[in-house]
Short mmCIF file of C-alpha atoms in Angstrom, two decimals:
data_model
loop_
_atom_site.label_atom_id
_atom_site.label_comp_id
_atom_site.label_asym_id
_atom_site.label_seq_id
_atom_site.Cartn_x
_atom_site.Cartn_y
_atom_site.Cartn_z
CA MET A 1260 159.47 81.64 158.54
CA ARG A 1261 160.08 81.71 154.78
CA ARG A 1262 157.06 79.39 154.32
CA LEU A 1263 154.86 81.80 156.33
CA THR A 1264 156.06 84.76 154.24
CA ARG A 1265 155.24 82.94 151.00
CA THR A 1266 151.78 82.01 152.33
CA VAL A 1267 150.96 85.60 153.29
CA ALA A 1268 152.17 86.90 149.92
CA ALA A 1269 150.06 84.34 148.07
CA ALA A 1270 147.00 85.25 150.07
CA THR A 1271 147.54 88.96 149.42
CA MET A 1272 147.90 88.35 145.70
CA ALA A 1273 144.74 86.23 145.60
CA THR A 1274 142.76 88.95 147.40
CA ALA A 1275 144.02 91.60 144.98
CA LEU A 1276 143.09 89.46 141.97
CA ALA A 1277 139.65 88.84 143.41
CA MET A 1278 139.08 92.57 143.89
CA VAL A 1279 140.18 93.32 140.33
CA SER A 1280 137.88 90.59 139.04
CA ALA A 1281 134.94 91.93 141.04
CA CYS A 1282 135.50 95.48 139.79
CA SER A 1283 135.79 94.26 136.21
CA SER A 1284 132.63 92.20 136.57
CA GLY A 1285 130.66 95.17 137.94
CA SER A 1286 131.85 97.38 135.11
CA ASP A 1287 130.77 94.81 132.54
CA ASP A 1288 127.31 94.62 134.11
CA ALA A 1289 126.95 98.39 133.96
CA ASP A 1290 127.97 98.39 130.32
CA ASP A 1291 125.53 95.58 129.55
CA ASN A 1292 122.50 97.46 130.82
CA GLY A 1293 123.50 100.61 128.98
CA VAL A 1294 123.20 102.82 132.08
CA GLY A 1295 126.62 102.84 133.72
CA ALA A 1296 127.60 104.18 137.11
CA SER A 1297 126.92 107.88 136.48
CA LEU A 1298 123.52 109.40 135.82
CA GLU A 1299 122.90 111.58 132.78
CA GLN A 1300 121.51 115.00 133.69
CA VAL A 1301 118.42 115.89 131.66
CA THR A 1302 115.75 118.57 131.90
CA TYR A 1303 112.08 117.74 131.40
CA LEU A 1304 109.30 120.27 130.86
CA THR A 1305 105.71 119.62 131.88
CA SER A 1306 103.06 120.37 129.28
CA PHE A 1307 101.41 123.28 131.05
CA GLY A 1308 102.36 124.39 134.54
CA ASN A 1309 102.13 121.93 137.42
CA PHE A 1310 98.65 120.45 137.34
CA GLY A 1311 97.45 116.93 138.11
CA ARG A 1312 97.61 115.94 134.43
CA ASP A 1313 101.43 116.21 134.59
CA ALA A 1314 101.88 114.39 137.93
CA TYR A 1315 103.21 111.26 136.20
CA ALA A 1316 106.61 112.89 135.58
CA TRP A 1317 107.03 113.60 139.28
CA VAL A 1318 105.96 110.01 139.99
CA ALA A 1319 108.65 108.67 137.64
CA LYS A 1320 111.23 110.72 139.53
CA GLU A 1321 109.95 109.94 143.04
CA LYS A 1322 109.65 106.20 142.40
CA GLY A 1323 113.16 105.97 140.94
CA PHE A 1324 112.07 105.04 137.41
CA PHE A 1325 114.26 107.77 135.91
CA LYS A 1326 117.22 106.84 138.11
CA ASP A 1327 116.89 103.16 137.21
CA ALA A 1328 117.02 104.18 133.55
CA GLY A 1329 120.22 106.15 134.11
CA PHE A 1330 118.91 109.71 134.45
CA GLU A 1331 118.93 112.50 136.99
CA VAL A 1332 115.94 114.58 135.90
CA GLU A 1333 115.14 118.21 136.63
CA ILE A 1334 111.44 118.90 136.06
CA LYS A 1335 110.38 122.42 135.12
CA PRO A 1336 106.88 123.79 134.38
CA GLY A 1337 106.11 124.22 130.68
CA GLN A 1338 104.03 126.99 129.13
CA GLY A 1339 102.20 125.19 126.34
CA THR A 1340 103.05 123.58 123.02
CA GLY A 1341 104.85 126.42 121.29
CA SER A 1342 106.99 127.27 124.29
CA VAL A 1343 107.90 123.64 124.99
CA ILE A 1344 109.00 123.10 121.38
CA GLN A 1345 111.10 126.26 121.41
CA THR A 1346 112.79 125.33 124.70
CA VAL A 1347 113.55 121.75 123.66
CA VAL A 1348 114.85 122.70 120.21
CA GLY A 1349 116.86 125.52 121.77
CA GLY A 1350 118.65 123.03 124.02
CA GLN A 1351 117.39 124.37 127.36
CA ALA A 1352 115.44 121.13 127.90
CA HIS A 1353 115.75 117.58 126.57
CA PHE A 1354 112.16 116.34 126.70
CA GLY A 1355 108.63 117.65 127.09
CA PRO A 1356 105.03 116.88 126.11
CA ILE A 1357 103.19 118.90 123.47
CA ASP A 1358 99.80 118.52 121.88
CA LEU A 1359 100.44 116.65 118.63
CA THR A 1360 97.97 118.76 116.67
CA GLY A 1361 99.65 121.89 117.93
CA GLY A 1362 102.98 120.43 116.84
CA LEU A 1363 101.61 119.75 113.36
CA LEU A 1364 100.42 123.35 113.12
CA GLN A 1365 103.79 124.67 114.27
CA LEU A 1366 105.70 122.47 111.85
CA GLY A 1367 103.37 122.78 108.88
CA ASN A 1368 103.17 126.57 109.13
CA GLY A 1369 106.90 127.08 109.48
CA ASP A 1370 106.76 128.26 113.10
CA ALA A 1371 108.97 125.45 114.42
CA LYS A 1372 111.25 122.67 113.24
CA ASP A 1373 113.93 120.20 114.39
CA PHE A 1374 111.79 118.29 116.91
CA VAL A 1375 110.32 114.77 116.85
CA ALA A 1376 107.62 112.98 118.80
CA VAL A 1377 108.65 109.64 120.32
CA ALA A 1378 105.58 108.50 122.32
CA ALA A 1379 101.92 109.32 122.87
CA ILE A 1380 100.75 110.44 126.30
CA GLN A 1381 97.07 110.70 125.38
CA GLN A 1382 95.39 108.91 122.51
CA ARG A 1383 92.76 111.66 122.15
CA THR A 1384 93.10 115.43 122.35
CA MET A 1385 92.11 117.00 125.66
CA ALA A 1386 92.07 120.56 124.30
CA ALA A 1387 89.00 122.57 125.28
CA ILE A 1388 87.55 125.96 126.05
CA ALA A 1389 86.64 126.19 129.73
CA THR A 1390 84.26 128.58 131.43
CA VAL A 1391 81.85 128.58 134.36
CA GLU A 1392 78.11 128.86 134.78
CA GLY A 1393 76.81 132.40 134.50
CA THR A 1394 78.97 133.54 131.59
CA GLY A 1395 76.32 132.72 129.00
CA ILE A 1396 78.56 130.15 127.31
CA ASN A 1397 76.94 126.75 126.88
CA THR A 1398 77.61 125.93 123.22
CA PRO A 1399 80.45 126.75 120.80
CA LYS A 1400 78.31 129.43 119.08
CA ASP A 1401 78.05 131.26 122.41
CA LEU A 1402 81.77 132.05 122.22
CA GLU A 1403 81.16 134.78 119.64
CA GLY A 1404 81.52 138.20 121.23
CA LYS A 1405 83.36 136.77 124.25
CA LYS A 1406 86.89 137.30 125.61
CA LEU A 1407 89.13 134.28 126.19
CA ALA A 1408 92.58 133.99 127.78
CA ASP A 1409 95.44 131.57 127.18
CA THR A 1410 99.20 131.47 126.71
CA PRO A 1411 100.31 132.54 123.22
CA GLY A 1412 101.82 129.14 122.39
CA SER A 1413 98.96 127.00 123.69
CA VAL A 1414 97.47 124.44 121.34
CA VAL A 1415 93.97 125.46 122.43
CA ARG A 1416 94.60 128.96 121.15
CA ASN A 1417 96.50 127.98 118.02
CA LEU A 1418 93.95 125.34 117.06
CA PHE A 1419 90.97 127.57 117.78
CA PRO A 1420 90.46 128.83 114.20
CA THR A 1421 90.25 125.21 112.99
CA TYR A 1422 87.89 124.28 115.83
CA ALA A 1423 85.79 127.35 115.09
CA ARG A 1424 85.40 126.50 111.41
CA LEU A 1425 84.35 122.93 112.16
CA ALA A 1426 82.01 124.03 114.98
CA GLY A 1427 80.35 126.77 112.91
CA ILE A 1428 81.84 129.73 114.81
CA ASP A 1429 83.06 133.02 113.34
CA TYR A 1430 86.43 133.03 115.10
CA THR A 1431 87.02 136.70 114.18
CA LYS A 1432 84.28 137.58 116.68
CA VAL A 1433 86.23 136.04 119.57
CA THR A 1434 88.86 138.09 121.42
CA TRP A 1435 91.98 136.41 122.86
CA VAL A 1436 94.23 137.90 125.54
CA ASN A 1437 97.52 136.58 126.90
CA GLY A 1438 97.77 134.72 130.19
CA GLU A 1439 100.19 132.57 132.21
CA ALA A 1440 99.64 128.82 132.66
CA GLN A 1441 99.45 128.95 136.46
CA THR A 1442 97.22 132.06 136.66
CA LEU A 1443 94.61 131.34 133.97
CA MET A 1444 92.11 129.83 136.38
CA GLY A 1445 92.47 132.79 138.72
CA THR A 1446 91.84 135.08 135.76
CA LEU A 1447 88.63 133.19 135.01
CA ALA A 1448 87.61 133.34 138.67
CA SER A 1449 88.10 137.13 138.72
CA GLY A 1450 85.58 137.57 135.91
CA SER A 1451 88.01 139.56 133.76
CA VAL A 1452 87.60 137.01 130.95
CA ASP A 1453 84.68 134.83 129.86
CA GLY A 1454 86.67 131.65 129.30
CA ILE A 1455 90.15 130.17 129.10
CA GLY A 1456 92.03 127.63 127.05
CA GLN A 1457 92.31 124.46 129.10
CA PHE A 1458 92.43 120.68 128.95
CA VAL A 1459 89.17 118.90 129.77
CA VAL A 1460 90.79 117.26 132.80
CA GLY A 1461 91.19 120.72 134.33
CA GLN A 1462 87.51 120.77 135.29
CA PRO A 1463 88.01 119.74 138.97
CA THR A 1464 90.73 122.36 139.49
CA ILE A 1465 88.64 125.06 137.79
CA GLU A 1466 85.74 124.34 140.14
CA THR A 1467 88.08 124.38 143.14
CA VAL A 1468 89.56 127.77 142.16
CA THR A 1469 86.39 129.52 140.93
CA LYS A 1470 83.93 127.97 143.41
CA LYS A 1471 81.54 127.56 140.47
CA LYS A 1472 80.44 124.72 138.21
CA ALA A 1473 82.68 124.45 135.16
CA VAL A 1474 81.39 124.34 131.58
CA MET A 1475 83.71 122.56 129.13
CA LEU A 1476 83.70 122.72 125.32
CA PRO A 1477 86.02 119.86 124.24
CA TYR A 1478 87.65 120.12 120.83
CA SER A 1479 87.31 116.34 120.48
CA ASN A 1480 83.56 116.83 119.97
CA VAL A 1481 84.29 118.11 116.46
CA MET A 1482 87.78 116.66 115.85
CA GLN A 1483 87.64 113.06 117.00
CA ASP A 1484 90.77 111.60 115.35
CA LEU A 1485 93.29 113.95 116.95
CA TYR A 1486 95.90 112.70 119.39
CA GLY A 1487 96.48 114.54 122.66
CA ASN A 1488 99.91 115.16 124.16
CA VAL A 1489 102.99 113.42 122.81
CA LEU A 1490 106.52 113.31 124.20
CA ILE A 1491 109.05 115.21 122.08
CA THR A 1492 112.79 115.68 121.97
CA SER A 1493 115.05 117.50 119.56
CA LYS A 1494 116.07 115.84 116.30
CA GLN A 1495 119.70 116.27 117.34
CA TYR A 1496 119.26 114.44 120.67
CA ALA A 1497 117.21 111.68 119.03
CA SER A 1498 119.89 111.21 116.37
CA GLU A 1499 122.84 111.28 118.74
CA LYS A 1500 121.33 109.34 121.67
CA PRO A 1501 118.56 107.02 120.45
CA GLU A 1502 119.03 104.48 123.24
CA GLN A 1503 118.78 107.21 125.88
CA VAL A 1504 115.53 108.38 124.27
CA LYS A 1505 114.09 104.87 124.47
CA ARG A 1506 115.15 104.45 128.11
CA PHE A 1507 113.77 107.84 129.12
CA THR A 1508 110.48 107.17 127.32
CA GLU A 1509 110.08 103.81 129.02
CA ALA A 1510 110.73 105.35 132.45
CA LEU A 1511 108.25 108.18 131.85
CA LEU A 1512 105.55 105.76 130.70
CA LYS A 1513 106.16 103.69 133.85
CA GLY A 1514 105.41 106.84 135.81
CA LEU A 1515 102.28 107.41 133.73
CA GLU A 1516 101.01 103.88 134.31
CA TYR A 1517 101.69 104.07 138.05
CA ALA A 1518 100.00 107.48 138.33
CA LEU A 1519 96.88 106.26 136.55
CA ALA A 1520 96.67 103.25 138.86
CA ASN A 1521 97.34 105.37 141.98
CA PRO A 1522 95.91 108.86 141.30
CA GLN A 1523 95.76 109.94 144.95
CA GLU A 1524 99.37 108.99 145.60
CA ALA A 1525 100.42 110.67 142.36
CA ALA A 1526 98.63 113.86 143.42
CA GLU A 1527 100.36 113.82 146.81
CA ILE A 1528 103.76 113.39 145.13
CA LEU A 1529 102.98 116.35 142.87
CA ALA A 1530 101.85 118.48 145.83
CA LYS A 1531 105.09 117.69 147.65
CA ASN A 1532 107.13 119.02 144.73
CA ALA A 1533 105.04 121.90 143.38
CA GLU A 1534 103.48 124.84 145.20
CA ALA A 1535 99.77 125.63 145.31
CA VAL A 1536 98.66 122.14 144.22
CA ASN A 1537 95.32 120.94 145.56
CA PRO A 1538 95.80 117.15 145.96
CA ALA A 1539 92.10 116.32 145.64
CA ALA A 1540 91.75 118.29 142.40
CA ALA A 1541 95.01 116.87 141.06
CA ALA A 1542 93.87 113.30 141.77
CA ALA A 1543 90.56 114.00 140.03
CA GLU A 1544 92.48 115.26 136.97
CA MET A 1545 94.45 112.01 136.80
CA GLU A 1546 91.25 109.97 137.06
CA LEU A 1547 89.66 111.94 134.21
CA MET A 1548 92.79 111.62 132.08
CA ALA A 1549 92.73 107.80 132.21
CA GLY A 1550 90.07 107.64 129.50
CA TYR A 1551 92.28 109.64 127.14
CA VAL A 1552 95.52 107.70 127.67
CA ARG A 1553 94.19 104.42 126.31
CA SER A 1554 91.71 103.98 123.48
CA SER A 1555 90.40 101.28 121.18
CA ASN A 1556 93.06 102.40 118.69
CA SER A 1557 95.97 101.79 121.06
CA GLY A 1558 94.75 98.63 122.80
CA THR A 1559 96.34 98.24 126.21
CA ALA A 1560 99.81 99.52 125.31
CA LEU A 1561 100.87 102.96 126.49
CA GLY A 1562 102.62 105.43 124.25
CA THR A 1563 101.87 103.95 120.83
CA LEU A 1564 101.53 106.15 117.75
CA ASP A 1565 99.79 105.06 114.56
CA SER A 1566 100.89 106.50 111.22
CA GLY A 1567 97.39 106.19 109.75
CA ARG A 1568 95.78 108.19 112.55
CA VAL A 1569 98.43 110.90 112.29
CA ALA A 1570 97.74 111.09 108.54
CA LYS A 1571 94.03 111.60 109.33
CA SER A 1572 94.93 114.44 111.69
CA ILE A 1573 96.96 116.08 108.93
CA ALA A 1574 94.04 115.64 106.52
CA ILE A 1575 91.65 117.32 108.99
CA LEU A 1576 93.96 120.31 109.33
CA ARG A 1577 94.50 120.54 105.58
CA GLY A 1578 90.75 120.36 104.99
CA ALA A 1579 90.25 123.26 107.38
CA ASP A 1580 92.97 125.29 105.60
CA ALA A 1581 94.98 125.33 108.82
CA LEU A 1582 98.28 124.14 107.26
CA LYS A 1583 100.31 126.17 104.79
CA SER A 1584 102.25 123.10 103.63
CA ASP A 1585 101.49 119.39 103.50
CA LEU A 1586 103.13 117.00 105.94
CA THR A 1587 103.71 113.28 106.31
CA PRO A 1588 103.56 111.46 109.67
CA ASP A 1589 107.27 110.62 109.70
CA GLN A 1590 108.16 114.30 109.46
CA ILE A 1591 106.96 114.79 113.03
CA ILE A 1592 107.24 111.29 114.55
CA ASP A 1593 110.28 109.04 114.83
CA PHE A 1594 108.53 105.66 114.64
CA SER A 1595 111.82 103.81 115.22
CA LEU A 1596 111.91 105.26 118.75
CA ALA A 1597 108.19 105.11 119.59
CA PRO A 1598 106.73 102.15 121.54
CA ALA A 1599 105.47 99.40 119.26
CA ALA A 1600 101.72 99.05 118.98
#
């Protein structure tokens, strides 16, 4: 009987030790991958409402890329460059995409500070003026005497004086009125304005909403070295949590790559999570955006940022008298956190 008691006790002790060992081993693994058992709650802003061009963030969430990187992400619609910067710097969001040129204007003119870019979303700017046939707008010069709508913080609106100078337009002859990201296309369809600020990939959605053929005036026609959207975070978050920034960036770029390879699926994921999304138009936006995400400058890698190209962008803005103060690329980009070229 005593032998049986000793045997049972030994077996119980061995089981307990095995359980402790297993728990310890699992904890070590979690520490090794830098994620741990609990997910960090972060808020992400889209660039401009919930259009197809921003579907990749929803893809990263739906496919578990964010979760695998250790994040539980709440995605909210952004309202353009100025608003996204203000919200991220103010601490109401952790990440969001802005147009890099718009960010340079905000930083160089003292309108914003304390943010850094950590990855490129598009290698070329997609900013444009959009209108439809029948408005009499076919060339940049035709914009004189017309009324355009956009959000106050949009890069299209803030960069317009620079675009106008380079395109030979008298920008003082163009009237701007305020609009909301999600209602701009409806405003254009109503005929209350002649054109709107928009990304070039918005063409399919514009034609769906207005039932007319869209006319696009891309800024890249006169400003070819400018980057498009870049992912930003606050300087404080980047300084305090650099590894989290790298993991989040990698997960978001996974979503971008998947969305570009599967535009229809990406559009359906977006439509499932955001109201009033037309999946066909959203898929067409993703297909159009593919040519802007990769370029001969970036090779095949996603997200890379080149200091020389950013310096050229600054020089373009300085040459157009659009910046009150000079800037260097590392004042707006944290190259230690950006994907390597």
